[in-house]
Amino acid sequence: MTPTAGPHAGPYAGTGRLDAARRTLELQALGDDPRIDLLVVGGGVTGAGVALDAASRGLRTVLVEARDLAFGTSRWSSKLVHGGLRYLASGQIKVARESAVERGVLMTRTAPHLIRALPQLVPLLPDLLRPGQAALIRTGFHAGDALRLTAGTPGALLPRVRRIDADRTRRLVPGVRTDGLRGSLVAHDGQLVDDARLVVALARTAAQYGATVLTRVRAEQVDGTSARLVDTLTGRELAVRAGAVVNATGVWAGEVDTSIKLRPSRGTHLLVDAEALGHPTAALTVPVPGSTSRFVFALPQQLGRVAIGLTDEDAPGPIPDEPQPTEAERSFLLDTVNAALATALTGADVRGAYAGLRPLIDTGDGSTADISREHAVLESPSGVITVVGGKLTTYRRMAEDAVDTAVRLRGLPARACWTARLPLIGAPGHGDSRPLPAGAGAVGQVPASLLARHGGAAHEVLAAGELTPIAEGLDVTRAEIAHAVSHEGALDAADVLDRRTRIGLVAQDADRAREAVEEIVAQCLGEVRGG
Ligand SMILES: Cc1cc2nc3c(=O)[nH]c(=O)nc-3n(C[C@H](O)[C@H](O)[C@H](O)COP(=O)(O)OP(=O)(O)OC[C@H]3O[C@@H](n4cnc5c(N)ncnc54)[C@H](O)[C@@H]3O)c2cc1C
């Protein structure tokens, strides 16, 4: 099925280009004709997934996001496309299977350009593992492999579980402690280059299929068939009438619909230089003392960093815009990972830290780590359809369930869901994905980091600007900054630093890049608005 013209897209119809001028045009058009099929509130992975699902089924769809795409939890994840092993360990078979299936869909069809197979190794260090724990982990890894097989994901994509010797372990994670090292157990999972980039790819693809995607637009007074939309840049308000309203606001779901009760849990990661662990190419998995199912991971990341995570802490009270890690979480993460490292990391090695809130459904007592990661689609007395819980990995299934519910309850005129076969912008098989244009040079001349972030949409980036780095030591190019404004809906420098790129994860990096980013953003916004 080819992209169709959106009701409000005008000259942008059929394109996945999001920019400030499109936003103005679509807000104007929505004000002129505010009757739509589906209003999606929230522009995280879930809301962007719902918008793509609905628009690709032919529904007149509008997504509103109060701040920016991926402003919430969707940018604070571990960036893993999980096969569900952890859920298997806690008996959540349905979630585990769903994760494995969705991982396969993402890695083979919808977003393979943004995901790589990541080896995850558990070092066999006798004092790190309790008696019998290695056997337990091996059994779990094999069960994960069985899930992969039943989900139909080929071993060529995610290699089978194996044991490797100490030398090979050191080659994959040079910083690992070697005294007593007897090798390691290795399993593979999917790893996104970045979570926020998945959200942007989803939103752009939704826009290409006709969805109106509006950032800096807050939904207020939301009920089952209407909402008041506030343009937070101008203060202008408009009322929309919708066949159905889907609340996909994650941890904010209870603010949009007060019948929803959540129990947010905070997860924290620390960022250290990859150099401090000898530039690992695999994730180091360290058991948390006293637990059979919890681990701390050291995950290699883009921009030369390793993320060490994660925690699982009750986070009651008002929802902050940007949750903050606590000192206790920092110490817990460093202490746990240091048990497996040759040279212990200290607070001085920590370049940055981030925390996110899991939108867990409140099921009463118990630790947040024990709350099911299953998603739920709930219709409230006001008629709002809320989709909440779940995982980044399972966003597509969550979106399908939410739209199915809206279609069933409100009789919306939708075709069947086909997002499992719909490649996102940049993925092989997407109509606009292209090999690099002649003259742009061989792939070798285009930074591998740019290809990892843009896939088959790299040609758009090459046309947007120069391939010189935005600041010394950063592999983000000036072209990517321009492209974020001209194609990815960035409206200011913070959108670019904190969400289109992840330069902002380390304050020193952001400080080095900010002036150049602000300059390019101002120039590109001028061009966009000038037509
Ligand atoms: C620390 C951590 C690590 C994780 N790691 C993984 C992982 O590795 N793999 C995995 O699969 N999952 C992971 N998860 C889970 C996953 O990140 C979340 O389930 C997912 O990102 C939730 O996305 P969402 O779109 O539902 O919510 P959000 O991303 O929070 O999106 C909600 C959006 O709604 C907007 N909004 C709120 N109110 C309004 C309003 N009134 N009007 C308009 N917009 C509004 C917000 O600005 C926000 O952008 C992790 C979660 C955490 C916390």
CSV table of N, CA, C and O in Angstrom, one decimal, residues 173-243:
chain,number,residue,atom,x,y,z
A,173,VAL,N,35.0,-7.5,25.8
A,173,VAL,CA,34.9,-6.5,26.9
A,173,VAL,C,36.3,-6.4,27.6
A,173,VAL,O,36.6,-7.1,28.6
A,174,PRO,N,37.2,-5.6,27.0
A,174,PRO,CA,38.6,-5.6,27.5
A,174,PRO,C,38.7,-5.2,29.0
A,174,PRO,O,39.7,-5.6,29.6
A,175,GLY,N,37.7,-4.5,29.5
A,175,GLY,CA,37.8,-4.0,30.9
A,175,GLY,C,37.4,-5.1,31.9
A,175,GLY,O,37.4,-4.8,33.1
A,176,VAL,N,37.0,-6.3,31.5
A,176,VAL,CA,36.5,-7.3,32.4
A,176,VAL,C,37.6,-7.7,33.4
A,176,VAL,O,38.8,-7.8,33.0
A,177,ARG,N,37.2,-8.1,34.6
A,177,ARG,CA,38.2,-8.6,35.6
A,177,ARG,C,38.6,-10.0,35.1
A,177,ARG,O,37.8,-10.8,34.7
A,178,THR,N,39.9,-10.3,35.2
A,178,THR,CA,40.4,-11.6,34.6
A,178,THR,C,40.9,-12.6,35.7
A,178,THR,O,41.0,-13.7,35.3
A,179,ASP,N,41.0,-12.1,36.9
A,179,ASP,CA,41.5,-13.1,37.9
A,179,ASP,C,40.3,-14.1,38.2
A,179,ASP,O,39.2,-13.8,38.6
A,180,GLY,N,40.6,-15.4,37.8
A,180,GLY,CA,39.6,-16.4,38.0
A,180,GLY,C,38.6,-16.5,36.9
A,180,GLY,O,37.7,-17.4,36.9
A,181,LEU,N,38.8,-15.7,35.8
A,181,LEU,CA,37.8,-15.7,34.7
A,181,LEU,C,37.8,-17.0,34.0
A,181,LEU,O,38.9,-17.4,33.5
A,182,ARG,N,36.7,-17.7,33.9
A,182,ARG,CA,36.6,-19.0,33.2
A,182,ARG,C,35.9,-18.9,31.9
A,182,ARG,O,35.4,-19.9,31.4
A,183,GLY,N,35.8,-17.7,31.3
A,183,GLY,CA,35.1,-17.5,30.1
A,183,GLY,C,33.8,-16.8,30.4
A,183,GLY,O,33.6,-16.2,31.4
A,184,SER,N,32.9,-16.9,29.4
A,184,SER,CA,31.5,-16.3,29.7
A,184,SER,C,30.5,-17.0,28.9
A,184,SER,O,30.7,-17.7,27.9
A,185,LEU,N,29.2,-16.8,29.3
A,185,LEU,CA,28.1,-17.2,28.6
A,185,LEU,C,27.6,-16.0,27.7
A,185,LEU,O,27.5,-14.9,28.2
A,186,VAL,N,27.3,-16.3,26.5
A,186,VAL,CA,26.9,-15.2,25.6
A,186,VAL,C,25.5,-15.5,24.9
A,186,VAL,O,25.3,-16.6,24.4
A,187,ALA,N,24.6,-14.5,25.0
A,187,ALA,CA,23.4,-14.5,24.3
A,187,ALA,C,23.3,-13.2,23.5
A,187,ALA,O,24.0,-12.3,23.8
A,188,HIS,N,22.4,-13.2,22.5
A,188,HIS,CA,22.2,-12.0,21.7
A,188,HIS,C,20.8,-11.4,21.8
A,188,HIS,O,19.8,-12.1,21.9
A,189,ASP,N,20.8,-10.1,21.8
A,189,ASP,CA,19.5,-9.4,21.8
A,189,ASP,C,19.6,-8.2,20.8
A,189,ASP,O,20.7,-8.0,20.3
A,190,GLY,N,18.5,-7.5,20.5
A,190,GLY,CA,18.6,-6.4,19.6
A,190,GLY,C,18.9,-5.1,20.4
A,190,GLY,O,18.5,-4.9,21.5
A,191,GLN,N,19.7,-4.2,19.7
A,191,GLN,CA,20.0,-2.9,20.4
A,191,GLN,C,19.8,-1.8,19.4
A,191,GLN,O,20.3,-1.8,18.2
A,192,LEU,N,18.9,-0.8,19.8
A,192,LEU,CA,18.7,0.3,18.9
A,192,LEU,C,19.9,1.3,19.0
A,192,LEU,O,20.5,1.5,20.0
A,193,VAL,N,20.2,1.9,17.9
A,193,VAL,CA,21.2,3.0,17.9
A,193,VAL,C,20.8,4.1,18.9
A,193,VAL,O,21.6,4.6,19.6
A,194,ASP,N,19.4,4.3,18.9
A,194,ASP,CA,18.9,5.3,19.8
A,194,ASP,C,17.4,5.1,19.9
A,194,ASP,O,16.7,5.0,18.8
A,195,ASP,N,16.8,5.2,21.1
A,195,ASP,CA,15.3,5.1,21.2
A,195,ASP,C,14.6,6.2,20.6
A,195,ASP,O,13.5,6.0,19.9
A,196,ALA,N,15.1,7.5,20.8
A,196,ALA,CA,14.3,8.6,20.3
A,196,ALA,C,14.3,8.6,18.7
A,196,ALA,O,13.3,9.1,18.1
A,197,ARG,N,15.3,8.0,18.1
A,197,ARG,CA,15.3,8.0,16.7
A,197,ARG,C,14.2,7.0,16.1
A,197,ARG,O,13.7,7.2,15.1
A,198,LEU,N,13.9,6.0,16.9
A,198,LEU,CA,12.8,5.1,16.5
A,198,LEU,C,11.5,5.9,16.5
A,198,LEU,O,10.7,5.8,15.6
A,199,VAL,N,11.3,6.7,17.6
A,199,VAL,CA,10.1,7.5,17.7
A,199,VAL,C,10.0,8.5,16.5
A,199,VAL,O,8.9,8.6,15.9
A,200,VAL,N,11.1,9.1,16.1
A,200,VAL,CA,11.1,10.1,15.0
A,200,VAL,C,10.8,9.3,13.7
A,200,VAL,O,9.9,9.8,12.9
A,201,ALA,N,11.3,8.2,13.5
A,201,ALA,CA,11.1,7.4,12.3
A,201,ALA,C,9.6,7.0,12.2
A,201,ALA,O,9.0,7.1,11.2
A,202,LEU,N,9.0,6.6,13.4
A,202,LEU,CA,7.6,6.3,13.4
A,202,LEU,C,6.7,7.5,13.1
A,202,LEU,O,5.8,7.4,12.3
A,203,ALA,N,7.0,8.6,13.7
A,203,ALA,CA,6.2,9.8,13.5
A,203,ALA,C,6.3,10.3,12.0
A,203,ALA,O,5.3,10.6,11.4
A,204,ARG,N,7.5,10.2,11.5
A,204,ARG,CA,7.6,10.6,10.1
A,204,ARG,C,6.9,9.7,9.1
A,204,ARG,O,6.3,10.1,8.2
A,205,THR,N,7.0,8.4,9.4
A,205,THR,CA,6.3,7.4,8.6
A,205,THR,C,4.8,7.6,8.7
A,205,THR,O,4.0,7.6,7.7
A,206,ALA,N,4.3,7.9,9.9
A,206,ALA,CA,2.9,8.2,10.1
A,206,ALA,C,2.5,9.4,9.3
A,206,ALA,O,1.4,9.4,8.7
A,207,ALA,N,3.3,10.4,9.3
A,207,ALA,CA,3.0,11.6,8.6
A,207,ALA,C,2.9,11.3,7.1
A,207,ALA,O,2.1,11.9,6.4
A,208,GLN,N,3.8,10.5,6.7
A,208,GLN,CA,3.8,10.1,5.2
A,208,GLN,C,2.5,9.4,4.8
A,208,GLN,O,2.0,9.6,3.7
A,209,TYR,N,1.9,8.6,5.8
A,209,TYR,CA,0.7,8.0,5.5
A,209,TYR,C,-0.6,8.9,5.8
A,209,TYR,O,-1.7,8.4,5.9
A,210,GLY,N,-0.3,10.1,6.1
A,210,GLY,CA,-1.4,11.1,6.2
A,210,GLY,C,-1.7,11.6,7.6
A,210,GLY,O,-2.6,12.4,7.7
A,211,ALA,N,-1.0,11.1,8.6
A,211,ALA,CA,-1.3,11.6,10.0
A,211,ALA,C,-0.8,13.0,10.1
A,211,ALA,O,0.3,13.4,9.5
A,212,THR,N,-1.5,13.8,10.8
A,212,THR,CA,-1.0,15.2,11.2
A,212,THR,C,-0.3,15.0,12.5
A,212,THR,O,-0.8,14.5,13.5
A,213,VAL,N,1.0,15.4,12.5
A,213,VAL,CA,1.8,15.2,13.7
A,213,VAL,C,2.2,16.6,14.2
A,213,VAL,O,2.9,17.4,13.6
A,214,LEU,N,1.7,17.0,15.4
A,214,LEU,CA,1.9,18.3,15.9
A,214,LEU,C,2.6,18.3,17.3
A,214,LEU,O,2.0,17.8,18.3
A,215,THR,N,3.8,18.8,17.3
A,215,THR,CA,4.5,19.0,18.6
A,215,THR,C,4.2,20.3,19.2
A,215,THR,O,3.6,21.2,18.5
A,216,ARG,N,4.5,20.5,20.5
A,216,ARG,CA,4.2,21.8,21.2
A,216,ARG,C,2.7,22.0,21.2
A,216,ARG,O,2.3,23.2,21.1
A,217,VAL,N,1.9,21.0,21.2
A,217,VAL,CA,0.5,21.1,21.2
A,217,VAL,C,0.0,20.2,22.4
A,217,VAL,O,0.1,18.9,22.3
A,218,ARG,N,-0.6,20.8,23.4
A,218,ARG,CA,-1.1,20.0,24.6
A,218,ARG,C,-2.6,19.8,24.5
A,218,ARG,O,-3.3,20.7,24.1
A,219,ALA,N,-2.9,18.5,24.8
A,219,ALA,CA,-4.4,18.2,24.8
A,219,ALA,C,-4.9,18.5,26.2
A,219,ALA,O,-4.3,18.0,27.2
A,220,GLU,N,-6.0,19.2,26.3
A,220,GLU,CA,-6.6,19.4,27.6
A,220,GLU,C,-8.1,19.1,27.5
A,220,GLU,O,-8.6,19.0,26.4
A,221,GLN,N,-8.8,18.9,28.6
A,221,GLN,CA,-10.2,18.6,28.7
A,221,GLN,C,-10.5,17.5,27.7
A,221,GLN,O,-11.4,17.7,26.8
A,222,VAL,N,-9.8,16.4,27.9
A,222,VAL,CA,-10.0,15.3,26.9
A,222,VAL,C,-11.1,14.4,27.3
A,222,VAL,O,-11.2,14.0,28.5
A,223,ASP,N,-12.0,14.1,26.4
A,223,ASP,CA,-13.0,13.0,26.6
A,223,ASP,C,-13.0,12.1,25.4
A,223,ASP,O,-12.1,12.1,24.6
A,224,GLY,N,-14.0,11.2,25.4
A,224,GLY,CA,-14.0,10.1,24.3
A,224,GLY,C,-14.2,10.6,22.9
A,224,GLY,O,-13.8,9.9,22.0
A,225,THR,N,-14.7,11.8,22.7
A,225,THR,CA,-14.9,12.3,21.3
A,225,THR,C,-14.4,13.7,21.1
A,225,THR,O,-14.6,14.3,20.0
A,226,SER,N,-13.7,14.3,22.1
A,226,SER,CA,-13.2,15.7,21.8
A,226,SER,C,-12.1,16.0,22.8
A,226,SER,O,-11.8,15.4,23.7
A,227,ALA,N,-11.4,17.1,22.4
A,227,ALA,CA,-10.3,17.7,23.3
A,227,ALA,C,-10.1,19.1,22.9
A,227,ALA,O,-10.4,19.5,21.7
A,228,ARG,N,-9.6,19.8,23.9
A,228,ARG,CA,-9.2,21.2,23.5
A,228,ARG,C,-7.6,21.1,23.3
A,228,ARG,O,-6.9,20.6,24.2
A,229,LEU,N,-7.2,21.6,22.2
A,229,LEU,CA,-5.8,21.6,21.9
A,229,LEU,C,-5.2,23.0,22.1
A,229,LEU,O,-5.7,24.0,21.5
A,230,VAL,N,-4.0,23.1,22.8
A,230,VAL,CA,-3.4,24.3,23.0
A,230,VAL,C,-2.0,24.4,22.3
A,230,VAL,O,-1.2,23.5,22.7
A,231,ASP,N,-1.9,25.3,21.4
A,231,ASP,CA,-0.6,25.5,20.8
A,231,ASP,C,0.3,26.2,21.8
A,231,ASP,O,0.1,27.4,22.1
A,232,THR,N,1.3,25.5,22.4
A,232,THR,CA,2.0,26.1,23.5
A,232,THR,C,3.0,27.2,23.0
A,232,THR,O,3.6,27.9,23.8
A,233,LEU,N,3.2,27.3,21.7
A,233,LEU,CA,4.1,28.4,21.1
A,233,LEU,C,3.3,29.7,21.0
A,233,LEU,O,3.9,30.7,21.1
A,234,THR,N,2.0,29.6,20.7
A,234,THR,CA,1.3,30.9,20.5
A,234,THR,C,0.2,31.1,21.6
A,234,THR,O,-0.4,32.2,21.7
A,235,GLY,N,-0.2,30.0,22.3
A,235,GLY,CA,-1.3,30.1,23.2
A,235,GLY,C,-2.6,29.9,22.6
A,235,GLY,O,-3.7,29.9,23.2
A,236,ARG,N,-2.6,29.8,21.2
A,236,ARG,CA,-3.9,29.6,20.5
A,236,ARG,C,-4.5,28.3,20.8
A,236,ARG,O,-3.8,27.3,21.0
A,237,GLU,N,-5.9,28.3,20.9
A,237,GLU,CA,-6.6,27.0,21.3
A,237,GLU,C,-7.5,26.6,20.1
A,237,GLU,O,-8.0,27.5,19.4
A,238,LEU,N,-7.7,25.3,20.0
A,238,LEU,CA,-8.8,24.9,19.1
A,238,LEU,C,-9.4,23.6,19.6
A,238,LEU,O,-8.8,22.9,20.4
A,239,ALA,N,-10.7,23.4,19.3
A,239,ALA,CA,-11.4,22.2,19.8
A,239,ALA,C,-11.5,21.2,18.6
A,239,ALA,O,-11.8,21.6,17.5
A,240,VAL,N,-11.1,20.0,18.9
A,240,VAL,CA,-11.3,19.0,17.8
A,240,VAL,C,-12.4,18.0,18.2
A,240,VAL,O,-12.6,17.7,19.4
A,241,ARG,N,-13.0,17.5,17.2
A,241,ARG,CA,-14.1,16.4,17.4
A,241,ARG,C,-13.5,15.2,16.7
A,241,ARG,O,-13.2,15.2,15.6
A,242,ALA,N,-13.5,14.1,17.5
A,242,ALA,CA,-12.9,12.9,17.0
A,242,ALA,C,-13.8,11.7,17.1
A,242,ALA,O,-14.6,11.6,18.1
A,243,GLY,N,-13.7,10.7,16.2
A,243,GLY,CA,-14.5,9.5,16.4
A,243,GLY,C,-14.0,8.7,17.6
A,243,GLY,O,-14.8,8.1,18.3
